[in-house]
């Protein structure tokens, strides 16, 4: 008896049906499904739309039991030292777990719908990753929806914005870090302490500022509203904010800057005015990136344990890939002060 090929199965349409719908050959459709790069963007788009429209079943590619263990790490950039620390932490934890890691960068070039049509989201789906780690400020609503629709386990590494309810993240103890930085300056005798924070609406920025205010209140030091500035975690903007602080009728004698990169911008503003760190103004940063050690003078800063956070995030992701759910959606690792040469008592006598 001669059997004819069926157009679909109980599990959904065959690849031949998808290819016919998209107007391409079966080998071309197969290349798209398997994440091959040698497919024209327009062809990839047509095949991807046909796959979604016909309900072609590809979700088993995310099944960590049936697929080889591979995870994606999506970082905002590969050019800064913070991403280097994240990569180091993930690499070590992945090696211990016998995992392969695929790294993607430059998410800013693939926002929203554009990412779904041809960017990292589509590549993630077709290459068969079992889960994703995100080292990003945050995701868009459309991206969260895509991940939920395709049942992709994922963990955020220290997101700047507060994630939606139920999203798993690993971060630093930002409030305690703000307290520690401010207490250090108070302990040196400073009372006129300013803060240069990130984005005013960002959870991570607000938490660090809250720690700063809490430390001032505990010491009985009056909080000055004009001493709180926001620079969006941008070095050049931080330089401008430091200039504004120096122009106040009563300028600060110390400043807590909520990232090392912004602290270097504050250094630049002080140098422009001929002021010395720390003799004229003490500076504390936040992150403990390599730049903090290389600065002149070396920057006192709050260490954010990026490598440890990344390794913890990967271990949580492994549990999620196996079907477990973390007891808490937010895991915080402690911060600590790293004392270097950028802080001293008011008037310049080191302590």
PDB file of C-alpha atoms in Angstrom, residues 61-342:
ATOM      1  CA  UNK A  61      13.783  23.133  22.183  1.00  0.00           C
ATOM      2  CA  UNK A  62      13.663  24.831  25.590  1.00  0.00           C
ATOM      3  CA  UNK A  63      13.249  21.517  27.410  1.00  0.00           C
ATOM      4  CA  UNK A  64      16.456  21.215  29.436  1.00  0.00           C
ATOM      5  CA  UNK A  65      15.996  17.458  29.776  1.00  0.00           C
ATOM      6  CA  UNK A  66      15.568  16.675  26.106  1.00  0.00           C
ATOM      7  CA  UNK A  67      18.092  19.215  24.815  1.00  0.00           C
ATOM      8  CA  UNK A  68      21.792  19.604  25.568  1.00  0.00           C
ATOM      9  CA  UNK A  69      22.300  22.116  28.328  1.00  0.00           C
ATOM     10  CA  UNK A  70      22.879  25.551  26.833  1.00  0.00           C
ATOM     11  CA  UNK A  71      21.924  28.960  28.196  1.00  0.00           C
ATOM     12  CA  UNK A  72      22.024  32.472  26.776  1.00  0.00           C
ATOM     13  CA  UNK A  73      23.574  35.464  28.504  1.00  0.00           C
ATOM     14  CA  UNK A  74      22.311  38.793  27.154  1.00  0.00           C
ATOM     15  CA  UNK A  75      24.388  41.800  28.251  1.00  0.00           C
ATOM     16  CA  UNK A  76      23.939  45.476  27.477  1.00  0.00           C
ATOM     17  CA  UNK A  77      27.521  45.774  26.227  1.00  0.00           C
ATOM     18  CA  UNK A  78      30.736  43.818  25.925  1.00  0.00           C
ATOM     19  CA  UNK A  79      32.927  46.901  26.139  1.00  0.00           C
ATOM     20  CA  UNK A  80      32.659  47.830  29.817  1.00  0.00           C
ATOM     21  CA  UNK A  81      34.342  46.185  32.774  1.00  0.00           C
ATOM     22  CA  UNK A  82      31.049  45.505  34.538  1.00  0.00           C
ATOM     23  CA  UNK A  83      30.048  43.092  31.793  1.00  0.00           C
ATOM     24  CA  UNK A  84      33.463  41.475  32.129  1.00  0.00           C
ATOM     25  CA  UNK A  85      32.756  40.684  35.780  1.00  0.00           C
ATOM     26  CA  UNK A  86      29.361  39.249  34.849  1.00  0.00           C
ATOM     27  CA  UNK A  87      30.931  37.044  32.172  1.00  0.00           C
ATOM     28  CA  UNK A  88      33.539  35.810  34.642  1.00  0.00           C
ATOM     29  CA  UNK A  89      30.906  34.780  37.190  1.00  0.00           C
ATOM     30  CA  UNK A  90      28.706  33.046  34.634  1.00  0.00           C
ATOM     31  CA  UNK A  91      31.652  31.304  32.989  1.00  0.00           C
ATOM     32  CA  UNK A  92      32.874  29.745  36.242  1.00  0.00           C
ATOM     33  CA  UNK A  93      29.413  28.612  37.345  1.00  0.00           C
ATOM     34  CA  UNK A  94      28.628  27.247  33.868  1.00  0.00           C
ATOM     35  CA  UNK A  95      31.858  25.266  33.819  1.00  0.00           C
ATOM     36  CA  UNK A  96      31.009  23.670  37.160  1.00  0.00           C
ATOM     37  CA  UNK A  97      27.535  22.761  35.857  1.00  0.00           C
ATOM     38  CA  UNK A  98      28.723  21.463  32.473  1.00  0.00           C
ATOM     39  CA  UNK A  99      26.807  24.144  30.574  1.00  0.00           C
ATOM     40  CA  UNK A 100      27.477  25.942  27.325  1.00  0.00           C
ATOM     41  CA  UNK A 101      26.870  29.707  27.298  1.00  0.00           C
ATOM     42  CA  UNK A 102      26.008  31.865  24.279  1.00  0.00           C
ATOM     43  CA  UNK A 103      26.641  35.597  24.808  1.00  0.00           C
ATOM     44  CA  UNK A 104      24.657  38.299  23.024  1.00  0.00           C
ATOM     45  CA  UNK A 105      25.204  42.049  23.291  1.00  0.00           C
ATOM     46  CA  UNK A 106      23.777  45.315  22.059  1.00  0.00           C
ATOM     47  CA  UNK A 107      20.147  44.830  23.025  1.00  0.00           C
ATOM     48  CA  UNK A 108      19.560  48.559  22.526  1.00  0.00           C
ATOM     49  CA  UNK A 109      19.656  47.900  18.789  1.00  0.00           C
ATOM     50  CA  UNK A 110      16.814  45.386  19.028  1.00  0.00           C
ATOM     51  CA  UNK A 111      14.005  46.852  21.071  1.00  0.00           C
ATOM     52  CA  UNK A 112      10.418  45.635  21.158  1.00  0.00           C
ATOM     53  CA  UNK A 113       8.872  44.296  17.982  1.00  0.00           C
ATOM     54  CA  UNK A 114      12.092  44.597  15.997  1.00  0.00           C
ATOM     55  CA  UNK A 115      13.730  42.159  18.385  1.00  0.00           C
ATOM     56  CA  UNK A 116      10.889  39.691  17.934  1.00  0.00           C
ATOM     57  CA  UNK A 117      11.093  39.819  14.141  1.00  0.00           C
ATOM     58  CA  UNK A 118      14.792  39.196  13.699  1.00  0.00           C
ATOM     59  CA  UNK A 119      16.917  39.879  16.737  1.00  0.00           C
ATOM     60  CA  UNK A 120      18.160  37.948  19.740  1.00  0.00           C
ATOM     61  CA  UNK A 121      14.693  36.678  20.717  1.00  0.00           C
ATOM     62  CA  UNK A 122      14.284  34.846  17.417  1.00  0.00           C
ATOM     63  CA  UNK A 123      17.819  33.461  17.602  1.00  0.00           C
ATOM     64  CA  UNK A 124      17.172  32.357  21.158  1.00  0.00           C
ATOM     65  CA  UNK A 125      14.136  30.391  20.087  1.00  0.00           C
ATOM     66  CA  UNK A 126      15.740  28.707  17.107  1.00  0.00           C
ATOM     67  CA  UNK A 127      19.077  27.673  18.589  1.00  0.00           C
ATOM     68  CA  UNK A 128      17.530  25.752  21.470  1.00  0.00           C
ATOM     69  CA  UNK A 129      18.676  27.474  24.642  1.00  0.00           C
ATOM     70  CA  UNK A 130      17.305  26.080  27.879  1.00  0.00           C
ATOM     71  CA  UNK A 131      17.134  29.463  29.612  1.00  0.00           C
ATOM     72  CA  UNK A 132      18.417  33.041  29.661  1.00  0.00           C
ATOM     73  CA  UNK A 133      20.316  35.363  31.976  1.00  0.00           C
ATOM     74  CA  UNK A 134      19.802  39.090  31.382  1.00  0.00           C
ATOM     75  CA  UNK A 135      22.387  41.676  32.481  1.00  0.00           C
ATOM     76  CA  UNK A 136      20.303  44.662  31.405  1.00  0.00           C
ATOM     77  CA  UNK A 137      18.647  47.717  32.890  1.00  0.00           C
ATOM     78  CA  UNK A 138      15.331  46.004  32.172  1.00  0.00           C
ATOM     79  CA  UNK A 139      13.131  44.523  29.461  1.00  0.00           C
ATOM     80  CA  UNK A 140      10.163  45.927  27.595  1.00  0.00           C
ATOM     81  CA  UNK A 141       6.634  44.686  28.180  1.00  0.00           C
ATOM     82  CA  UNK A 142       6.677  43.050  24.763  1.00  0.00           C
ATOM     83  CA  UNK A 143       9.867  41.165  25.609  1.00  0.00           C
ATOM     84  CA  UNK A 144       8.484  39.915  28.926  1.00  0.00           C
ATOM     85  CA  UNK A 145       5.362  38.763  27.066  1.00  0.00           C
ATOM     86  CA  UNK A 146       7.439  36.940  24.438  1.00  0.00           C
ATOM     87  CA  UNK A 147       9.411  35.077  27.100  1.00  0.00           C
ATOM     88  CA  UNK A 148       6.215  34.061  28.893  1.00  0.00           C
ATOM     89  CA  UNK A 149       4.511  32.983  25.653  1.00  0.00           C
ATOM     90  CA  UNK A 150       7.415  30.739  24.717  1.00  0.00           C
ATOM     91  CA  UNK A 151       7.878  29.453  28.287  1.00  0.00           C
ATOM     92  CA  UNK A 152      11.538  30.448  28.501  1.00  0.00           C
ATOM     93  CA  UNK A 153      13.039  30.338  32.023  1.00  0.00           C
ATOM     94  CA  UNK A 154      15.039  33.503  32.736  1.00  0.00           C
ATOM     95  CA  UNK A 155      16.706  35.438  35.568  1.00  0.00           C
ATOM     96  CA  UNK A 156      17.614  39.137  35.699  1.00  0.00           C
ATOM     97  CA  UNK A 157      21.021  40.189  37.056  1.00  0.00           C
ATOM     98  CA  UNK A 158      20.715  43.361  39.176  1.00  0.00           C
ATOM     99  CA  UNK A 159      18.119  45.170  37.041  1.00  0.00           C
ATOM    100  CA  UNK A 160      17.970  48.949  37.352  1.00  0.00           C
ATOM    101  CA  UNK A 161      14.171  49.022  37.047  1.00  0.00           C
ATOM    102  CA  UNK A 162      11.828  47.081  39.312  1.00  0.00           C
ATOM    103  CA  UNK A 163      10.813  43.924  37.403  1.00  0.00           C
ATOM    104  CA  UNK A 164       7.179  42.769  37.165  1.00  0.00           C
ATOM    105  CA  UNK A 165       5.769  40.591  39.924  1.00  0.00           C
ATOM    106  CA  UNK A 166       6.980  37.021  39.744  1.00  0.00           C
ATOM    107  CA  UNK A 167      10.148  37.761  37.754  1.00  0.00           C
ATOM    108  CA  UNK A 168      13.248  36.241  39.359  1.00  0.00           C
ATOM    109  CA  UNK A 169      16.255  38.520  39.899  1.00  0.00           C
ATOM    110  CA  UNK A 170      19.568  38.581  41.759  1.00  0.00           C
ATOM    111  CA  UNK A 171      20.969  41.893  42.912  1.00  0.00           C
ATOM    112  CA  UNK A 172      23.068  43.773  45.410  1.00  0.00           C
ATOM    113  CA  UNK A 173      22.007  45.097  48.811  1.00  0.00           C
ATOM    114  CA  UNK A 174      21.700  48.623  47.456  1.00  0.00           C
ATOM    115  CA  UNK A 175      20.099  50.197  50.519  1.00  0.00           C
ATOM    116  CA  UNK A 176      22.805  48.869  52.802  1.00  0.00           C
ATOM    117  CA  UNK A 177      25.426  50.032  50.313  1.00  0.00           C
ATOM    118  CA  UNK A 178      24.043  53.570  50.513  1.00  0.00           C
ATOM    119  CA  UNK A 179      24.108  53.391  54.298  1.00  0.00           C
ATOM    120  CA  UNK A 180      27.693  52.091  54.347  1.00  0.00           C
ATOM    121  CA  UNK A 181      29.021  54.783  51.991  1.00  0.00           C
ATOM    122  CA  UNK A 182      27.367  57.578  53.955  1.00  0.00           C
ATOM    123  CA  UNK A 183      28.384  56.197  57.356  1.00  0.00           C
ATOM    124  CA  UNK A 184      31.995  56.105  56.165  1.00  0.00           C
ATOM    125  CA  UNK A 185      31.884  59.802  55.302  1.00  0.00           C
ATOM    126  CA  UNK A 186      30.075  60.655  58.533  1.00  0.00           C
ATOM    127  CA  UNK A 187      32.708  58.735  60.459  1.00  0.00           C
ATOM    128  CA  UNK A 188      35.418  60.910  58.923  1.00  0.00           C
ATOM    129  CA  UNK A 189      33.620  63.988  60.241  1.00  0.00           C
ATOM    130  CA  UNK A 190      31.679  65.126  57.158  1.00  0.00           C
ATOM    131  CA  UNK A 191      28.181  66.525  57.532  1.00  0.00           C
ATOM    132  CA  UNK A 192      27.805  68.355  54.209  1.00  0.00           C
ATOM    133  CA  UNK A 193      27.449  65.154  52.179  1.00  0.00           C
ATOM    134  CA  UNK A 194      25.859  65.217  48.729  1.00  0.00           C
ATOM    135  CA  UNK A 195      24.709  62.311  46.571  1.00  0.00           C
ATOM    136  CA  UNK A 196      24.758  61.928  42.778  1.00  0.00           C
ATOM    137  CA  UNK A 197      22.295  59.186  41.902  1.00  0.00           C
ATOM    138  CA  UNK A 198      21.176  57.486  38.699  1.00  0.00           C
ATOM    139  CA  UNK A 199      17.705  57.849  37.185  1.00  0.00           C
ATOM    140  CA  UNK A 200      15.206  59.403  39.614  1.00  0.00           C
ATOM    141  CA  UNK A 201      12.548  56.783  38.827  1.00  0.00           C
ATOM    142  CA  UNK A 202      14.815  53.726  38.904  1.00  0.00           C
ATOM    143  CA  UNK A 203      14.405  51.368  41.854  1.00  0.00           C
ATOM    144  CA  UNK A 204      18.135  50.735  42.257  1.00  0.00           C
ATOM    145  CA  UNK A 205      18.877  54.463  42.357  1.00  0.00           C
ATOM    146  CA  UNK A 206      16.093  55.253  44.794  1.00  0.00           C
ATOM    147  CA  UNK A 207      17.199  52.468  47.121  1.00  0.00           C
ATOM    148  CA  UNK A 208      20.789  53.737  47.312  1.00  0.00           C
ATOM    149  CA  UNK A 209      19.567  57.279  47.998  1.00  0.00           C
ATOM    150  CA  UNK A 210      17.222  55.923  50.669  1.00  0.00           C
ATOM    151  CA  UNK A 211      20.219  54.308  52.373  1.00  0.00           C
ATOM    152  CA  UNK A 212      22.088  57.627  52.227  1.00  0.00           C
ATOM    153  CA  UNK A 213      19.166  59.474  53.817  1.00  0.00           C
ATOM    154  CA  UNK A 214      18.726  56.798  56.479  1.00  0.00           C
ATOM    155  CA  UNK A 215      22.380  57.091  57.525  1.00  0.00           C
ATOM    156  CA  UNK A 216      22.126  60.883  57.757  1.00  0.00           C
ATOM    157  CA  UNK A 217      18.984  60.627  59.879  1.00  0.00           C
ATOM    158  CA  UNK A 218      20.543  58.054  62.198  1.00  0.00           C
ATOM    159  CA  UNK A 219      23.497  60.419  62.746  1.00  0.00           C
ATOM    160  CA  UNK A 220      21.222  63.395  63.402  1.00  0.00           C
ATOM    161  CA  UNK A 221      22.452  65.232  60.295  1.00  0.00           C
ATOM    162  CA  UNK A 222      19.874  67.358  58.496  1.00  0.00           C
ATOM    163  CA  UNK A 223      19.119  66.212  54.962  1.00  0.00           C
ATOM    164  CA  UNK A 224      19.581  68.976  52.356  1.00  0.00           C
ATOM    165  CA  UNK A 225      17.348  68.560  49.312  1.00  0.00           C
ATOM    166  CA  UNK A 226      19.767  70.583  47.148  1.00  0.00           C
ATOM    167  CA  UNK A 227      22.464  67.995  47.820  1.00  0.00           C
ATOM    168  CA  UNK A 228      20.576  65.266  45.922  1.00  0.00           C
ATOM    169  CA  UNK A 229      21.277  65.209  42.164  1.00  0.00           C
ATOM    170  CA  UNK A 230      20.484  62.676  39.428  1.00  0.00           C
ATOM    171  CA  UNK A 231      22.742  61.891  36.481  1.00  0.00           C
ATOM    172  CA  UNK A 232      21.193  58.801  34.884  1.00  0.00           C
ATOM    173  CA  UNK A 233      24.328  56.710  35.522  1.00  0.00           C
ATOM    174  CA  UNK A 234      26.077  58.785  32.847  1.00  0.00           C
ATOM    175  CA  UNK A 235      29.635  60.017  33.415  1.00  0.00           C
ATOM    176  CA  UNK A 236      29.285  63.278  31.454  1.00  0.00           C
ATOM    177  CA  UNK A 237      26.015  64.150  33.208  1.00  0.00           C
ATOM    178  CA  UNK A 238      27.598  63.394  36.585  1.00  0.00           C
ATOM    179  CA  UNK A 239      30.318  65.927  35.741  1.00  0.00           C
ATOM    180  CA  UNK A 240      27.596  68.539  35.196  1.00  0.00           C
ATOM    181  CA  UNK A 241      25.845  67.628  38.450  1.00  0.00           C
ATOM    182  CA  UNK A 242      29.116  67.953  40.367  1.00  0.00           C
ATOM    183  CA  UNK A 243      29.583  71.405  38.880  1.00  0.00           C
ATOM    184  CA  UNK A 244      26.088  72.329  40.144  1.00  0.00           C
ATOM    185  CA  UNK A 245      26.932  71.112  43.637  1.00  0.00           C
ATOM    186  CA  UNK A 246      30.138  73.128  43.682  1.00  0.00           C
ATOM    187  CA  UNK A 247      28.193  76.238  42.643  1.00  0.00           C
ATOM    188  CA  UNK A 248      25.875  76.068  45.662  1.00  0.00           C
ATOM    189  CA  UNK A 249      26.227  78.810  48.302  1.00  0.00           C
ATOM    190  CA  UNK A 250      27.265  76.067  50.747  1.00  0.00           C
ATOM    191  CA  UNK A 251      28.900  73.330  48.658  1.00  0.00           C
ATOM    192  CA  UNK A 252      29.399  69.813  50.021  1.00  0.00           C
ATOM    193  CA  UNK A 253      32.674  68.629  51.492  1.00  0.00           C
ATOM    194  CA  UNK A 254      31.964  65.046  50.408  1.00  0.00           C
ATOM    195  CA  UNK A 255      29.871  63.292  47.773  1.00  0.00           C
ATOM    196  CA  UNK A 256      28.513  59.774  47.516  1.00  0.00           C
ATOM    197  CA  UNK A 257      28.269  58.929  43.785  1.00  0.00           C
ATOM    198  CA  UNK A 258      26.060  55.946  42.978  1.00  0.00           C
ATOM    199  CA  UNK A 259      28.353  54.394  40.355  1.00  0.00           C
ATOM    200  CA  UNK A 260      32.098  54.344  39.748  1.00  0.00           C
ATOM    201  CA  UNK A 261      31.648  55.703  36.224  1.00  0.00           C
ATOM    202  CA  UNK A 262      29.763  58.723  37.555  1.00  0.00           C
ATOM    203  CA  UNK A 263      32.370  59.169  40.279  1.00  0.00           C
ATOM    204  CA  UNK A 264      35.012  59.630  37.580  1.00  0.00           C
ATOM    205  CA  UNK A 265      32.800  62.343  36.083  1.00  0.00           C
ATOM    206  CA  UNK A 266      32.772  64.017  39.498  1.00  0.00           C
ATOM    207  CA  UNK A 267      36.579  63.792  39.561  1.00  0.00           C
ATOM    208  CA  UNK A 268      36.683  65.655  36.246  1.00  0.00           C
ATOM    209  CA  UNK A 269      34.448  68.473  37.533  1.00  0.00           C
ATOM    210  CA  UNK A 270      36.594  68.875  40.631  1.00  0.00           C
ATOM    211  CA  UNK A 271      39.785  68.993  38.573  1.00  0.00           C
ATOM    212  CA  UNK A 272      38.265  71.693  36.347  1.00  0.00           C
ATOM    213  CA  UNK A 273      37.800  73.851  39.454  1.00  0.00           C
ATOM    214  CA  UNK A 274      41.318  73.152  40.683  1.00  0.00           C
ATOM    215  CA  UNK A 275      39.982  71.169  43.646  1.00  0.00           C
ATOM    216  CA  UNK A 276      41.752  68.103  45.003  1.00  0.00           C
ATOM    217  CA  UNK A 277      40.343  64.685  45.903  1.00  0.00           C
ATOM    218  CA  UNK A 278      40.189  64.079  48.835  1.00  0.00           C
ATOM    219  CA  UNK A 279      41.798  67.158  50.408  1.00  0.00           C
ATOM    220  CA  UNK A 280      39.052  69.509  49.183  1.00  0.00           C
ATOM    221  CA  UNK A 281      36.199  67.068  48.479  1.00  0.00           C
ATOM    222  CA  UNK A 282      35.972  63.390  49.454  1.00  0.00           C
ATOM    223  CA  UNK A 283      34.368  61.027  46.929  1.00  0.00           C
ATOM    224  CA  UNK A 284      32.841  57.562  47.392  1.00  0.00           C
ATOM    225  CA  UNK A 285      31.669  55.488  44.417  1.00  0.00           C
ATOM    226  CA  UNK A 286      29.572  52.353  43.991  1.00  0.00           C
ATOM    227  CA  UNK A 287      30.463  49.158  42.053  1.00  0.00           C
ATOM    228  CA  UNK A 288      34.202  48.552  42.605  1.00  0.00           C
ATOM    229  CA  UNK A 289      35.006  48.214  38.925  1.00  0.00           C
ATOM    230  CA  UNK A 290      38.663  48.070  37.807  1.00  0.00           C
ATOM    231  CA  UNK A 291      38.467  51.781  36.982  1.00  0.00           C
ATOM    232  CA  UNK A 292      38.093  52.498  40.693  1.00  0.00           C
ATOM    233  CA  UNK A 293      41.565  51.100  41.348  1.00  0.00           C
ATOM    234  CA  UNK A 294      43.086  52.843  38.326  1.00  0.00           C
ATOM    235  CA  UNK A 295      41.723  56.306  39.172  1.00  0.00           C
ATOM    236  CA  UNK A 296      43.998  58.985  40.640  1.00  0.00           C
ATOM    237  CA  UNK A 297      43.536  58.951  43.549  1.00  0.00           C
ATOM    238  CA  UNK A 298      42.236  55.384  43.803  1.00  0.00           C
ATOM    239  CA  UNK A 299      38.492  55.512  44.480  1.00  0.00           C
ATOM    240  CA  UNK A 300      36.922  54.474  47.760  1.00  0.00           C
ATOM    241  CA  UNK A 301      33.786  52.626  46.703  1.00  0.00           C
ATOM    242  CA  UNK A 302      31.039  50.194  47.670  1.00  0.00           C
ATOM    243  CA  UNK A 303      31.690  46.793  46.156  1.00  0.00           C
ATOM    244  CA  UNK A 304      28.782  45.359  44.173  1.00  0.00           C
ATOM    245  CA  UNK A 305      29.567  41.630  43.849  1.00  0.00           C
ATOM    246  CA  UNK A 306      28.866  41.255  40.132  1.00  0.00           C
ATOM    247  CA  UNK A 307      30.639  37.938  39.587  1.00  0.00           C
ATOM    248  CA  UNK A 308      28.996  36.375  42.637  1.00  0.00           C
ATOM    249  CA  UNK A 309      25.570  37.706  41.632  1.00  0.00           C
ATOM    250  CA  UNK A 310      25.959  36.279  38.131  1.00  0.00           C
ATOM    251  CA  UNK A 311      26.997  32.864  39.421  1.00  0.00           C
ATOM    252  CA  UNK A 312      24.036  32.858  41.833  1.00  0.00           C
ATOM    253  CA  UNK A 313      21.694  33.833  38.989  1.00  0.00           C
ATOM    254  CA  UNK A 314      22.926  30.926  36.887  1.00  0.00           C
ATOM    255  CA  UNK A 315      22.394  28.461  39.722  1.00  0.00           C
ATOM    256  CA  UNK A 316      18.837  29.756  40.172  1.00  0.00           C
ATOM    257  CA  UNK A 317      18.259  29.441  36.435  1.00  0.00           C
ATOM    258  CA  UNK A 318      19.418  25.815  36.533  1.00  0.00           C
ATOM    259  CA  UNK A 319      16.780  25.042  39.169  1.00  0.00           C
ATOM    260  CA  UNK A 320      14.111  26.769  37.083  1.00  0.00           C
ATOM    261  CA  UNK A 321      15.176  24.814  33.990  1.00  0.00           C
ATOM    262  CA  UNK A 322      14.566  21.643  36.037  1.00  0.00           C
ATOM    263  CA  UNK A 323      11.055  22.795  36.903  1.00  0.00           C
ATOM    264  CA  UNK A 324      11.718  24.175  40.402  1.00  0.00           C
ATOM    265  CA  UNK A 325      10.671  27.635  41.521  1.00  0.00           C
ATOM    266  CA  UNK A 326      12.855  29.777  43.814  1.00  0.00           C
ATOM    267  CA  UNK A 327      11.402  30.441  47.248  1.00  0.00           C
ATOM    268  CA  UNK A 328      11.863  34.167  46.683  1.00  0.00           C
ATOM    269  CA  UNK A 329      11.854  36.116  43.421  1.00  0.00           C
ATOM    270  CA  UNK A 330      14.528  38.528  44.736  1.00  0.00           C
ATOM    271  CA  UNK A 331      17.925  37.385  45.999  1.00  0.00           C
ATOM    272  CA  UNK A 332      20.279  40.037  47.416  1.00  0.00           C
ATOM    273  CA  UNK A 333      24.002  39.670  48.013  1.00  0.00           C
ATOM    274  CA  UNK A 334      25.749  41.915  50.516  1.00  0.00           C
ATOM    275  CA  UNK A 335      27.861  44.913  49.583  1.00  0.00           C
ATOM    276  CA  UNK A 336      30.941  46.186  51.411  1.00  0.00           C
ATOM    277  CA  UNK A 337      33.059  49.312  51.510  1.00  0.00           C
ATOM    278  CA  UNK A 338      36.466  49.196  49.825  1.00  0.00           C
ATOM    279  CA  UNK A 339      38.579  51.983  51.336  1.00  0.00           C
ATOM    280  CA  UNK A 340      41.158  53.610  49.093  1.00  0.00           C
ATOM    281  CA  UNK A 341      42.565  57.120  48.766  1.00  0.00           C
ATOM    282  CA  UNK A 342      39.600  59.296  47.745  1.00  0.00           C
TER     283      UNK A 342
END
